[in-house]
GROMACS .gro file of C-alpha atoms in nm:
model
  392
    1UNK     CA    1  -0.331   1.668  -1.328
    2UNK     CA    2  -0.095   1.350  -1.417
    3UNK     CA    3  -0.248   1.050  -1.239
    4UNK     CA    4  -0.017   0.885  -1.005
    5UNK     CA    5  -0.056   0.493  -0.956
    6UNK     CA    6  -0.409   0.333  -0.937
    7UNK     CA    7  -0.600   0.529  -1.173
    8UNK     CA    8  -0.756   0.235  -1.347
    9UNK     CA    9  -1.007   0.168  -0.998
   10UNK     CA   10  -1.362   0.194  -1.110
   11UNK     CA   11  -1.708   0.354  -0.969
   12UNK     CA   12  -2.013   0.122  -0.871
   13UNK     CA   13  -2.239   0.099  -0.628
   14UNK     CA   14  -2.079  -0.031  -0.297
   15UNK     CA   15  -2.285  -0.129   0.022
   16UNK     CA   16  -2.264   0.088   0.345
   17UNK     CA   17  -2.104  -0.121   0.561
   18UNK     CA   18  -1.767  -0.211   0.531
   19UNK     CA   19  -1.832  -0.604   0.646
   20UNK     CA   20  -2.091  -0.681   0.368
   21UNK     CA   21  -1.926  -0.902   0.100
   22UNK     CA   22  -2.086  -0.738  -0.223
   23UNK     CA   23  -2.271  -0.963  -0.456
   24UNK     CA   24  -2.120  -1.003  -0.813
   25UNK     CA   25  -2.396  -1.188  -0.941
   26UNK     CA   26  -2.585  -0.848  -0.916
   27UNK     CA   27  -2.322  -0.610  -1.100
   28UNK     CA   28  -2.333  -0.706  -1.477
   29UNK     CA   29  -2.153  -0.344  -1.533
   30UNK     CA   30  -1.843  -0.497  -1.401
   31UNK     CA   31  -1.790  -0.842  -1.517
   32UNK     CA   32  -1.405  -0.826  -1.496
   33UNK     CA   33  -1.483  -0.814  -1.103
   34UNK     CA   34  -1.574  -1.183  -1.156
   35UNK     CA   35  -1.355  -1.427  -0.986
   36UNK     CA   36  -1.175  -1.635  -1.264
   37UNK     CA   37  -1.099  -1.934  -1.044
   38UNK     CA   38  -0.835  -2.189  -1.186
   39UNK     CA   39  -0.833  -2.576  -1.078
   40UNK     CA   40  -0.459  -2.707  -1.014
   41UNK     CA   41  -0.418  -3.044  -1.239
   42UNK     CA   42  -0.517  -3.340  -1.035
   43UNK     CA   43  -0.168  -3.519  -0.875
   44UNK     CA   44  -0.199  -3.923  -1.052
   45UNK     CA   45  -0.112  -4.165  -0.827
   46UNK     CA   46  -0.175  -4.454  -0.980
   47UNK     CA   47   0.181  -4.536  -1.175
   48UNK     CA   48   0.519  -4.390  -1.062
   49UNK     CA   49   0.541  -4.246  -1.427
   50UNK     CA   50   0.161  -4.082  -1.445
   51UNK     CA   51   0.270  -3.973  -1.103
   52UNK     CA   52   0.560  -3.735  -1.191
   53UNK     CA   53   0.416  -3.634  -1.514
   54UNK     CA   54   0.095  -3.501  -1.323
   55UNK     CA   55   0.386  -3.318  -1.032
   56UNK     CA   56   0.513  -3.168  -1.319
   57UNK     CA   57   0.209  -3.054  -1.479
   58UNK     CA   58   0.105  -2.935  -1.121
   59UNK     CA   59   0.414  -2.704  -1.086
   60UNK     CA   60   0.399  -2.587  -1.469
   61UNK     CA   61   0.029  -2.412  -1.387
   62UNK     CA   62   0.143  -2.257  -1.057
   63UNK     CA   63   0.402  -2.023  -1.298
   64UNK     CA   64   0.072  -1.800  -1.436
   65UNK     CA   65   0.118  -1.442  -1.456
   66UNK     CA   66  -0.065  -1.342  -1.170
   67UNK     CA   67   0.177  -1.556  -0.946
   68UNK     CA   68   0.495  -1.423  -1.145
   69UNK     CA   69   0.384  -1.094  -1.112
   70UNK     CA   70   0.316  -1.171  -0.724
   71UNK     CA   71   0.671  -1.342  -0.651
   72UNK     CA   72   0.816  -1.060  -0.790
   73UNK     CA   73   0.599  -0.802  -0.593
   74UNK     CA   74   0.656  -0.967  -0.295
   75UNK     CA   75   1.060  -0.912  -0.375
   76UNK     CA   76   1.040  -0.611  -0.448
   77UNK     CA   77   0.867  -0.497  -0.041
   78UNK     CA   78   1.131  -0.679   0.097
   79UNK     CA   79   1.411  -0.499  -0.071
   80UNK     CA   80   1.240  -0.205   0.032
   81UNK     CA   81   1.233  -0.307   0.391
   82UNK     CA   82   1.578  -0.382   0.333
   83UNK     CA   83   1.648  -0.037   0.217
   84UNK     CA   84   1.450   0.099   0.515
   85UNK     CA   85   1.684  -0.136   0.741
   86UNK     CA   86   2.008   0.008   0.599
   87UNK     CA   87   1.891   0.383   0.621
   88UNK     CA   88   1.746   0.384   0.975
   89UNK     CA   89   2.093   0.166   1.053
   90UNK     CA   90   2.298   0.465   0.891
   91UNK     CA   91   2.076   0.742   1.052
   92UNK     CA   92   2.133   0.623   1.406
   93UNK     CA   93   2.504   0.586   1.324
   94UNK     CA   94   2.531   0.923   1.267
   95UNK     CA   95   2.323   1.058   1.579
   96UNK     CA   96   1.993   1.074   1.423
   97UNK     CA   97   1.699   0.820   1.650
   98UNK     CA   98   1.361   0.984   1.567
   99UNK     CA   99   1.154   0.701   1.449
  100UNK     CA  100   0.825   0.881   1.472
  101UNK     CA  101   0.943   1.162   1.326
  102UNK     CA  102   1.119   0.958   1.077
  103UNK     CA  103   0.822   0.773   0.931
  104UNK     CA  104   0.603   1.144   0.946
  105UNK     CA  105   0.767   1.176   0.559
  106UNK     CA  106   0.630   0.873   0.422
  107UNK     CA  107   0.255   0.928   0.600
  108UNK     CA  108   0.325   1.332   0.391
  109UNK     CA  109   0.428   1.163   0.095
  110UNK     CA  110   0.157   0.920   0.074
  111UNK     CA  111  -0.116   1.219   0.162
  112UNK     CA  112   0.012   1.483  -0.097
  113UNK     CA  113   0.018   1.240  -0.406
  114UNK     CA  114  -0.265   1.020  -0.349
  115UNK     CA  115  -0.531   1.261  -0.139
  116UNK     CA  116  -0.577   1.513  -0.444
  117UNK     CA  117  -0.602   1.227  -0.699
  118UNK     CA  118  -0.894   1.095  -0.465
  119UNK     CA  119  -1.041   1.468  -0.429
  120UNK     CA  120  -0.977   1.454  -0.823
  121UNK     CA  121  -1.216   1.086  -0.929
  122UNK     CA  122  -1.470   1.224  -0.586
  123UNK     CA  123  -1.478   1.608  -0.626
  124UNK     CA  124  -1.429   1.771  -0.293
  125UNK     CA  125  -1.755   1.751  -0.195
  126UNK     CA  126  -1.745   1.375  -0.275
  127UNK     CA  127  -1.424   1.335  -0.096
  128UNK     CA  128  -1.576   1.502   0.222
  129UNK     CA  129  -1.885   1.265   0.252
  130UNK     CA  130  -1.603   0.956   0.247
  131UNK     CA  131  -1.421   1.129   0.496
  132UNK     CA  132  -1.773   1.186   0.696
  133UNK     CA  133  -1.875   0.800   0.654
  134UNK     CA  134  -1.598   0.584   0.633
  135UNK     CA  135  -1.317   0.820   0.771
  136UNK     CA  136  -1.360   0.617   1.115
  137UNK     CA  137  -1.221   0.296   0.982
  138UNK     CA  138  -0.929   0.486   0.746
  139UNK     CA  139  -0.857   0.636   1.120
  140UNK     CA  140  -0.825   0.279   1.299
  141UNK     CA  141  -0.599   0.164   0.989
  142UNK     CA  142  -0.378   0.450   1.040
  143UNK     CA  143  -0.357   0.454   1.434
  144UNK     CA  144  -0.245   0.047   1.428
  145UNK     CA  145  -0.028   0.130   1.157
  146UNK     CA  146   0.154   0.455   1.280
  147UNK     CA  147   0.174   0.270   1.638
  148UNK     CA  148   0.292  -0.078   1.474
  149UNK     CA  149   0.576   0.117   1.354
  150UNK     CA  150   0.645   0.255   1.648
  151UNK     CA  151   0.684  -0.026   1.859
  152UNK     CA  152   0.900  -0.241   1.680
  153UNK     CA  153   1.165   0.043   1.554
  154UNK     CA  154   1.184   0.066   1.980
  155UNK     CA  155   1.196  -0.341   2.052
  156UNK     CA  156   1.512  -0.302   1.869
  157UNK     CA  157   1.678  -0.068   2.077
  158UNK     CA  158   1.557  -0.338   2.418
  159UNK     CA  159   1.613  -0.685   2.286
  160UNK     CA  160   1.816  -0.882   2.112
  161UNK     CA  161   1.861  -0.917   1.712
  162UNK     CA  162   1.712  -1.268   1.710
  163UNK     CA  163   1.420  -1.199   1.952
  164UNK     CA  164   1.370  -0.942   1.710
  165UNK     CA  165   1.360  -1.199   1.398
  166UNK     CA  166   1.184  -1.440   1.555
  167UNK     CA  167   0.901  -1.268   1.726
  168UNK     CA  168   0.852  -1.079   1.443
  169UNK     CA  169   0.753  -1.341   1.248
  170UNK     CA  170   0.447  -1.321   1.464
  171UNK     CA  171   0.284  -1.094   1.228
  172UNK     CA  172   0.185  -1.402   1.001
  173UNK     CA  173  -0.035  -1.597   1.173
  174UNK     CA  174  -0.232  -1.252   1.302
  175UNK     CA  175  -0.189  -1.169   0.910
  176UNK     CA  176  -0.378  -1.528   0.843
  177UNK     CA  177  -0.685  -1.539   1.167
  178UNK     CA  178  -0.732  -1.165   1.061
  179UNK     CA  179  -0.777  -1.265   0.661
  180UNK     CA  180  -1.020  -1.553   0.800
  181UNK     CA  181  -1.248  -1.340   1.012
  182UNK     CA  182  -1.284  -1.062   0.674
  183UNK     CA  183  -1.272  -1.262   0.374
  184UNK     CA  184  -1.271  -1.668   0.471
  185UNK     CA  185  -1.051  -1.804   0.223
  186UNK     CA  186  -1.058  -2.182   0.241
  187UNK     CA  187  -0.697  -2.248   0.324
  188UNK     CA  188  -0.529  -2.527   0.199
  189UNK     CA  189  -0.320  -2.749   0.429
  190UNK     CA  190  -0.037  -2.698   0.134
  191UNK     CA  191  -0.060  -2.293   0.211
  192UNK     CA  192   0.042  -2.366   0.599
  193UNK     CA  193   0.292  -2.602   0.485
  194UNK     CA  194   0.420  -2.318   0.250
  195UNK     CA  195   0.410  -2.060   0.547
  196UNK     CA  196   0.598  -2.340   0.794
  197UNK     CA  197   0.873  -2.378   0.523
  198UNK     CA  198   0.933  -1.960   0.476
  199UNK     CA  199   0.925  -1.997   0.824
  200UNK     CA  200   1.194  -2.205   0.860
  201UNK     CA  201   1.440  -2.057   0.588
  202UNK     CA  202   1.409  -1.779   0.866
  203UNK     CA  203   1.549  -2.000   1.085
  204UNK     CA  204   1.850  -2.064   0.919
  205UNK     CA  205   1.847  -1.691   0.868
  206UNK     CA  206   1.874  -1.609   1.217
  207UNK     CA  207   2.139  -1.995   1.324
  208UNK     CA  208   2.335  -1.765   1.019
  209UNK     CA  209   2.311  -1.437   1.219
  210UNK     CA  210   2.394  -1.615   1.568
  211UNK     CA  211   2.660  -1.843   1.398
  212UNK     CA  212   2.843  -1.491   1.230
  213UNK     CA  213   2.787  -1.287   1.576
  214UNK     CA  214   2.565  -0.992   1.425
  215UNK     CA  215   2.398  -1.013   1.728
  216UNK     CA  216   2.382  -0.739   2.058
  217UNK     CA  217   2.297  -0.769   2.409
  218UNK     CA  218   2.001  -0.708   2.515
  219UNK     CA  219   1.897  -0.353   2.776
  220UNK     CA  220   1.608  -0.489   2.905
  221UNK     CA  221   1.481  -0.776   2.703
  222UNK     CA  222   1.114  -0.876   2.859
  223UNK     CA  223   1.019  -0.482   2.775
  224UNK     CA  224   1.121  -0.518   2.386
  225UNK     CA  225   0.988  -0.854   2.324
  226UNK     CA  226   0.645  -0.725   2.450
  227UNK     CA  227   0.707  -0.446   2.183
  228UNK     CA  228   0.784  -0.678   1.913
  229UNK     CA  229   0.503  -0.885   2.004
  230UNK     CA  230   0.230  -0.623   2.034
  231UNK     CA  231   0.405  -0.421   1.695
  232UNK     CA  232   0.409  -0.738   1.491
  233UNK     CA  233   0.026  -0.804   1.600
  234UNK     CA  234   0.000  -0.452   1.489
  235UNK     CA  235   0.111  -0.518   1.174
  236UNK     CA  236  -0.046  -0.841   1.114
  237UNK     CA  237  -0.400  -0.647   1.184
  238UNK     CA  238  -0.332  -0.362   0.908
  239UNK     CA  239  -0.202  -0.590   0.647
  240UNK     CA  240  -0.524  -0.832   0.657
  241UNK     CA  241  -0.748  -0.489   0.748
  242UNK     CA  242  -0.569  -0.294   0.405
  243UNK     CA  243  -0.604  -0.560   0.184
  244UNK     CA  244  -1.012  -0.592   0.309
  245UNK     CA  245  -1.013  -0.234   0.185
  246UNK     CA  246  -0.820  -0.229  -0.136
  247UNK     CA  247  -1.061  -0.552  -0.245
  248UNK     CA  248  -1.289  -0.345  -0.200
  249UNK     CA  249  -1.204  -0.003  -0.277
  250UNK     CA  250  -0.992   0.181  -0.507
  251UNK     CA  251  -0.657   0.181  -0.417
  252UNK     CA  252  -0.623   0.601  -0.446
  253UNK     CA  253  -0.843   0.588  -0.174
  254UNK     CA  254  -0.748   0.336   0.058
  255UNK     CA  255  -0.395   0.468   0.071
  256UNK     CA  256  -0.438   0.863   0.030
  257UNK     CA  257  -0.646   0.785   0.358
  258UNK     CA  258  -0.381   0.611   0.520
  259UNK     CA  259  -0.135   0.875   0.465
  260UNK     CA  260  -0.377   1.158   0.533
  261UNK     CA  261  -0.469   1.026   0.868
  262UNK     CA  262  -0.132   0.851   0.916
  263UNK     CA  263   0.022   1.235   0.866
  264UNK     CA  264  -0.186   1.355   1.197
  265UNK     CA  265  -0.169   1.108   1.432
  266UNK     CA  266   0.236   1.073   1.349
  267UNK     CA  267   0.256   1.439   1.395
  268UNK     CA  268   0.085   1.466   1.712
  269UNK     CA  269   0.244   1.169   1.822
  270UNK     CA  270   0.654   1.328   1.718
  271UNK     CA  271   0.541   1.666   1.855
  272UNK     CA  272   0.475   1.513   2.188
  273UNK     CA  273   0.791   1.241   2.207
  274UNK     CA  274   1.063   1.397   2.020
  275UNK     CA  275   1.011   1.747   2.039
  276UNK     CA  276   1.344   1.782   2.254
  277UNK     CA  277   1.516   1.541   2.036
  278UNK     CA  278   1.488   1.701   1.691
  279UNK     CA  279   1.649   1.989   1.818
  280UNK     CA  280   2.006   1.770   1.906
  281UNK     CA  281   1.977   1.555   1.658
  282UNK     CA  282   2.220   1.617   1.393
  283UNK     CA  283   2.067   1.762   1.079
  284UNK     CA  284   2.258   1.751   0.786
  285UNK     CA  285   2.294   1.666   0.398
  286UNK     CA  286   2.406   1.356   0.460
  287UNK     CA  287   2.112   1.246   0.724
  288UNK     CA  288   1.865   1.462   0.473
  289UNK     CA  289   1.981   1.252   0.158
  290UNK     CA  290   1.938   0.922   0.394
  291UNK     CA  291   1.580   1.011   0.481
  292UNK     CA  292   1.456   1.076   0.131
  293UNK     CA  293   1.632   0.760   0.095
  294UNK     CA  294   1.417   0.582   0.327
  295UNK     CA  295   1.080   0.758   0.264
  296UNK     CA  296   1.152   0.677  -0.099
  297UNK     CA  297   1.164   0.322  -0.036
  298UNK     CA  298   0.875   0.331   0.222
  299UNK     CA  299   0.659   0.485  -0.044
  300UNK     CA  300   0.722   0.215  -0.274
  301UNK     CA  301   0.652  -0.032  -0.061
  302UNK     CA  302   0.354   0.141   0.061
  303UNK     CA  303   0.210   0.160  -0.319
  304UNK     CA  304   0.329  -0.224  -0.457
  305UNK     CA  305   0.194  -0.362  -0.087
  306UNK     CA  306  -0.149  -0.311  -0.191
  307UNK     CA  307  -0.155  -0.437  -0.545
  308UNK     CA  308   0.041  -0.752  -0.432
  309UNK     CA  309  -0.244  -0.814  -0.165
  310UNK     CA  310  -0.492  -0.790  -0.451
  311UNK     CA  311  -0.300  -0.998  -0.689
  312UNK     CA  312  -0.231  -1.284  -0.416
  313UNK     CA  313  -0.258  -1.194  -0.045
  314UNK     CA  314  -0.174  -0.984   0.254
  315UNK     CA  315  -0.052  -1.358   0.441
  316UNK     CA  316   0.186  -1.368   0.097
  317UNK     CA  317   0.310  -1.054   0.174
  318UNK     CA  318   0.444  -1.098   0.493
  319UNK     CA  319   0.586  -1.438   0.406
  320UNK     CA  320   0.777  -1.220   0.103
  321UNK     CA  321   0.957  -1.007   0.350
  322UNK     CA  322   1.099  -1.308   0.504
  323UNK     CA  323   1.369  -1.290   0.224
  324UNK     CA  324   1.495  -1.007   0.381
  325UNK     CA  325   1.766  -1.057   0.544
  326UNK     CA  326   1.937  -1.214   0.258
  327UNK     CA  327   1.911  -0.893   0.094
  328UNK     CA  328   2.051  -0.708   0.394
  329UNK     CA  329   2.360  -0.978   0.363
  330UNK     CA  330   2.392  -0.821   0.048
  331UNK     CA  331   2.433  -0.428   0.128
  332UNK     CA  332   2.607  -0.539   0.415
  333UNK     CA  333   2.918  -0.678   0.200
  334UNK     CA  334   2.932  -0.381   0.039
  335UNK     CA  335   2.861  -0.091   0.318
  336UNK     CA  336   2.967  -0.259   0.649
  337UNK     CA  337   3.183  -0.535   0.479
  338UNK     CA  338   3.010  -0.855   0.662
  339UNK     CA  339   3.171  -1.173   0.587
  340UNK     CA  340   2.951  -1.446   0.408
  341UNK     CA  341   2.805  -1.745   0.520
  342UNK     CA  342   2.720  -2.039   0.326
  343UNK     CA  343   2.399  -2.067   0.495
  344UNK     CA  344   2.232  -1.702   0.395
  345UNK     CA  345   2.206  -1.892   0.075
  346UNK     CA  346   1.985  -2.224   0.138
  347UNK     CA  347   1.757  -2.000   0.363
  348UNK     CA  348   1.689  -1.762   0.077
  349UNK     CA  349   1.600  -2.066  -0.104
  350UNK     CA  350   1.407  -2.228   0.105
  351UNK     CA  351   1.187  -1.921   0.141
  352UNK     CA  352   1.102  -1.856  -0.260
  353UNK     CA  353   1.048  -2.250  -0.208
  354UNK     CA  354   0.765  -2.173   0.116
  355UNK     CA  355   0.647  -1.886  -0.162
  356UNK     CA  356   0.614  -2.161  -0.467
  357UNK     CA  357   0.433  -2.418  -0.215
  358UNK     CA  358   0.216  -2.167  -0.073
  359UNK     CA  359   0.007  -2.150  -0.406
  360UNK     CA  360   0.078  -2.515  -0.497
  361UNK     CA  361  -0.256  -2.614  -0.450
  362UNK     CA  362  -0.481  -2.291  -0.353
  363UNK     CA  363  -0.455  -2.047  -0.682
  364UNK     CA  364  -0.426  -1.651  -0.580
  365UNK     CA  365  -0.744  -1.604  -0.742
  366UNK     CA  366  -0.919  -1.795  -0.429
  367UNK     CA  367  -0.768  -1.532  -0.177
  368UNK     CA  368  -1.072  -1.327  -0.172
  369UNK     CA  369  -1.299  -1.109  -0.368
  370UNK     CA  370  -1.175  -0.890  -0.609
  371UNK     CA  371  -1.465  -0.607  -0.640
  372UNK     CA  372  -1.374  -0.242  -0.614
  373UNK     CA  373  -1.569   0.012  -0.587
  374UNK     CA  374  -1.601   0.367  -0.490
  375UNK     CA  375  -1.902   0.503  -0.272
  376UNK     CA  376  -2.275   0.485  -0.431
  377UNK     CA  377  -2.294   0.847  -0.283
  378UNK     CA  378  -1.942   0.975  -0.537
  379UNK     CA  379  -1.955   1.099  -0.845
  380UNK     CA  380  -1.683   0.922  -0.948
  381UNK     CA  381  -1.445   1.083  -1.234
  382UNK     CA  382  -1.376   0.789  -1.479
  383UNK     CA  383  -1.693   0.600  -1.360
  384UNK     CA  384  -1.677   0.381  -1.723
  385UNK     CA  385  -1.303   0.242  -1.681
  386UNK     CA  386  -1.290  -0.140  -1.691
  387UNK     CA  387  -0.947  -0.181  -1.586
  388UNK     CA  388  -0.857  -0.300  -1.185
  389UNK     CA  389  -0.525  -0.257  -1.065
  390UNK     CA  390  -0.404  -0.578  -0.974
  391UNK     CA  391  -0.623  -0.758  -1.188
  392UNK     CA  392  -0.383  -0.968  -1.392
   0.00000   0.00000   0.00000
């Protein structure tokens, strides 16, 4: 069996309950699973010249691999969410709204690729005790997720485009609390200067969207806000509640449960809302090609989410997919031929600059513990691998 992604996660002993930071002092098997924590050059203040020279020394050591590697992660989700954007956009153009049944493709995908690796490193047997003990919180993951989904794909049929932008958004600081309550990072008042400055190139992302009319009126506005809201909390919950896992887990299984559990509680939940409408909606090559198309690019960002939240954080995740819209700009000049505005521009820039000042004092190694491990009860495969993915 070829190995899809993640097959470099290792076997150790891991404590029963999921809210037990492990202790690395105990686990000389795995010293890569030791936190290498950087200090940032001290900022000189005592001379204008020592000053700049210690700025610039500052901003040389943010540029490691880890955060290069990270930036362009975090680019790489939000082209995919960009991608998903376009598709669903086409999709409902051509008489096609089924977004449960819609995302029920990526939840299969996920399951089929990464549930018989996992049955692969645990051996069935193996596989079924995870499922019997920690199958509960892989259930919770799936249910927010499935149902995050769900609610903002229908705030955007309610309210407006920039409710939509803005209140998304939302999903940071529930991203943030919910990373302080599992892992409690020490944040750095440079980090919430970095996530008010991503912030606010979304501003001039949406004054660019308002300015160039992309937006609609609203059917019943108060009803998809409260959708927005509640999906964005939704997804601000999973992100900070995945990357707990994947710190702690490998990856394989962390996801492969996602999509296993994602796959049921999406299918129930399309059998029961959209039974009627998959049999008028308009079933074709050209909606087939768009939906492979969108699960493709769901799937990607379902596998690279994971590894970026290991390499810096779930909280830099969600600031990444700020950047966006910029890429939408960009398919739009070329599918629905939108005019530019000088604007789009700055506000992409601003963003990557929210993304540099985010780690300009904290390091990404400070996020949170980096010690995956499968269950003490698994027979684990390739139990004597030293490699983590997202280790860098």
């Amino acid at each position: 069996m070829s190995s899809p992604a993640y097959p470099e996660d290792i076997k150790t002993d891991r404590p029963d309950s999921p809210y037990v930071s492990p202790s690395l002092a105990n686990s000389p098997e795995v010293p890569h699973a030791q936190l290498q924590l950087s200090q940032r050059p001290p900022v000189d203040y005592s001379s204008f010249s020592a000053f700049t020279s210690s700025l610039w020394r500052r901003f040389v050591s943010i540029w490691t691999k880890r955060f290069i590697l990270s930036l362009l992660a975090g680019q790489v989700v939000s082209l995919c969410i960009t991608c998903t954007n376009v598709t669903t956009t086409e999709l409902v153009n051509r008489n096609w709204a089924l977004p449960t049944t819609q995302t029920f493709f990526l939840y299969f995908s996920l399951f089929v690729i990464y549930t018989p690796y996992t049955i692969y490193q645990y051996g069935f047997v193996g596989w079924l005790k995870m499922i019997y003990k920690d199958g509960w919180k892989y259930i919770i993951l799936a249910a927010c997720d499935v149902e995050g989904n769900f609610l903002v794909v229908k705030a955007y049929q309610y309210t407006t485009l920039l409710s939509c932008m803005l209140l998304d958004a939302w999903a940071i600081p529930v991203c943030l609390l919910f990373g302080w309550i599992y892992m409690r990072p020490k944040y750095h008042w440079t980090q919430l200067l970095g996530v008010v400055i991503c912030v606010g190139g979304l501003g001039m992302l949406v004054a660019s969207d308002e300015i160039t009319d992309k937006d609609w009126p609203a059917l019943s506005r108060a009803k998809g806000d409260v959708f927005m809201l509640v999906g964005a909390s939704l997804y601000g919950f999973t992100n900070a509640t995945e990357e707990f896992f994947v710190r702690r887990s490998p990856l394989y299984e962390v996801v492969g449960q996602l999509g296993m559990w994602g796959v049921l509680i999406n299918g129930i939940q399309a059998a029961g809302l959209e039974h009627h409408a998959m049999t008028t909606a308009s079933w074709n090559g050209t909606t087939i090609g768009l939906l492979v198309a969108y699960t493709a690019a769901m799937f990607i960002l379902y596998t690279v989410a994971p590894i970026l939240y290991r390499m810096a954080s779930s909280a830099y995740y969600n600031l990444s997919l700020l950047s966006s819209d910029f890429y939408g700009l960009l398919f739009g000049l070329f599918l629905f031929h939108y005019s530019v505005y000088w604007l789009y521009f700055p506000a992409f820039a601003v963003v990557l600059l929210g993304l540099i000042i985010y780690f300009w004092h904290a390091t990404p190694e400070e996020q949170g513990k980096l010690d995956p491990r499968a269950p003490e009860y698994v027979n684990q495969r390739n139990g004597n691998s030293t490699r983590i993915v997202g280790q860098v």
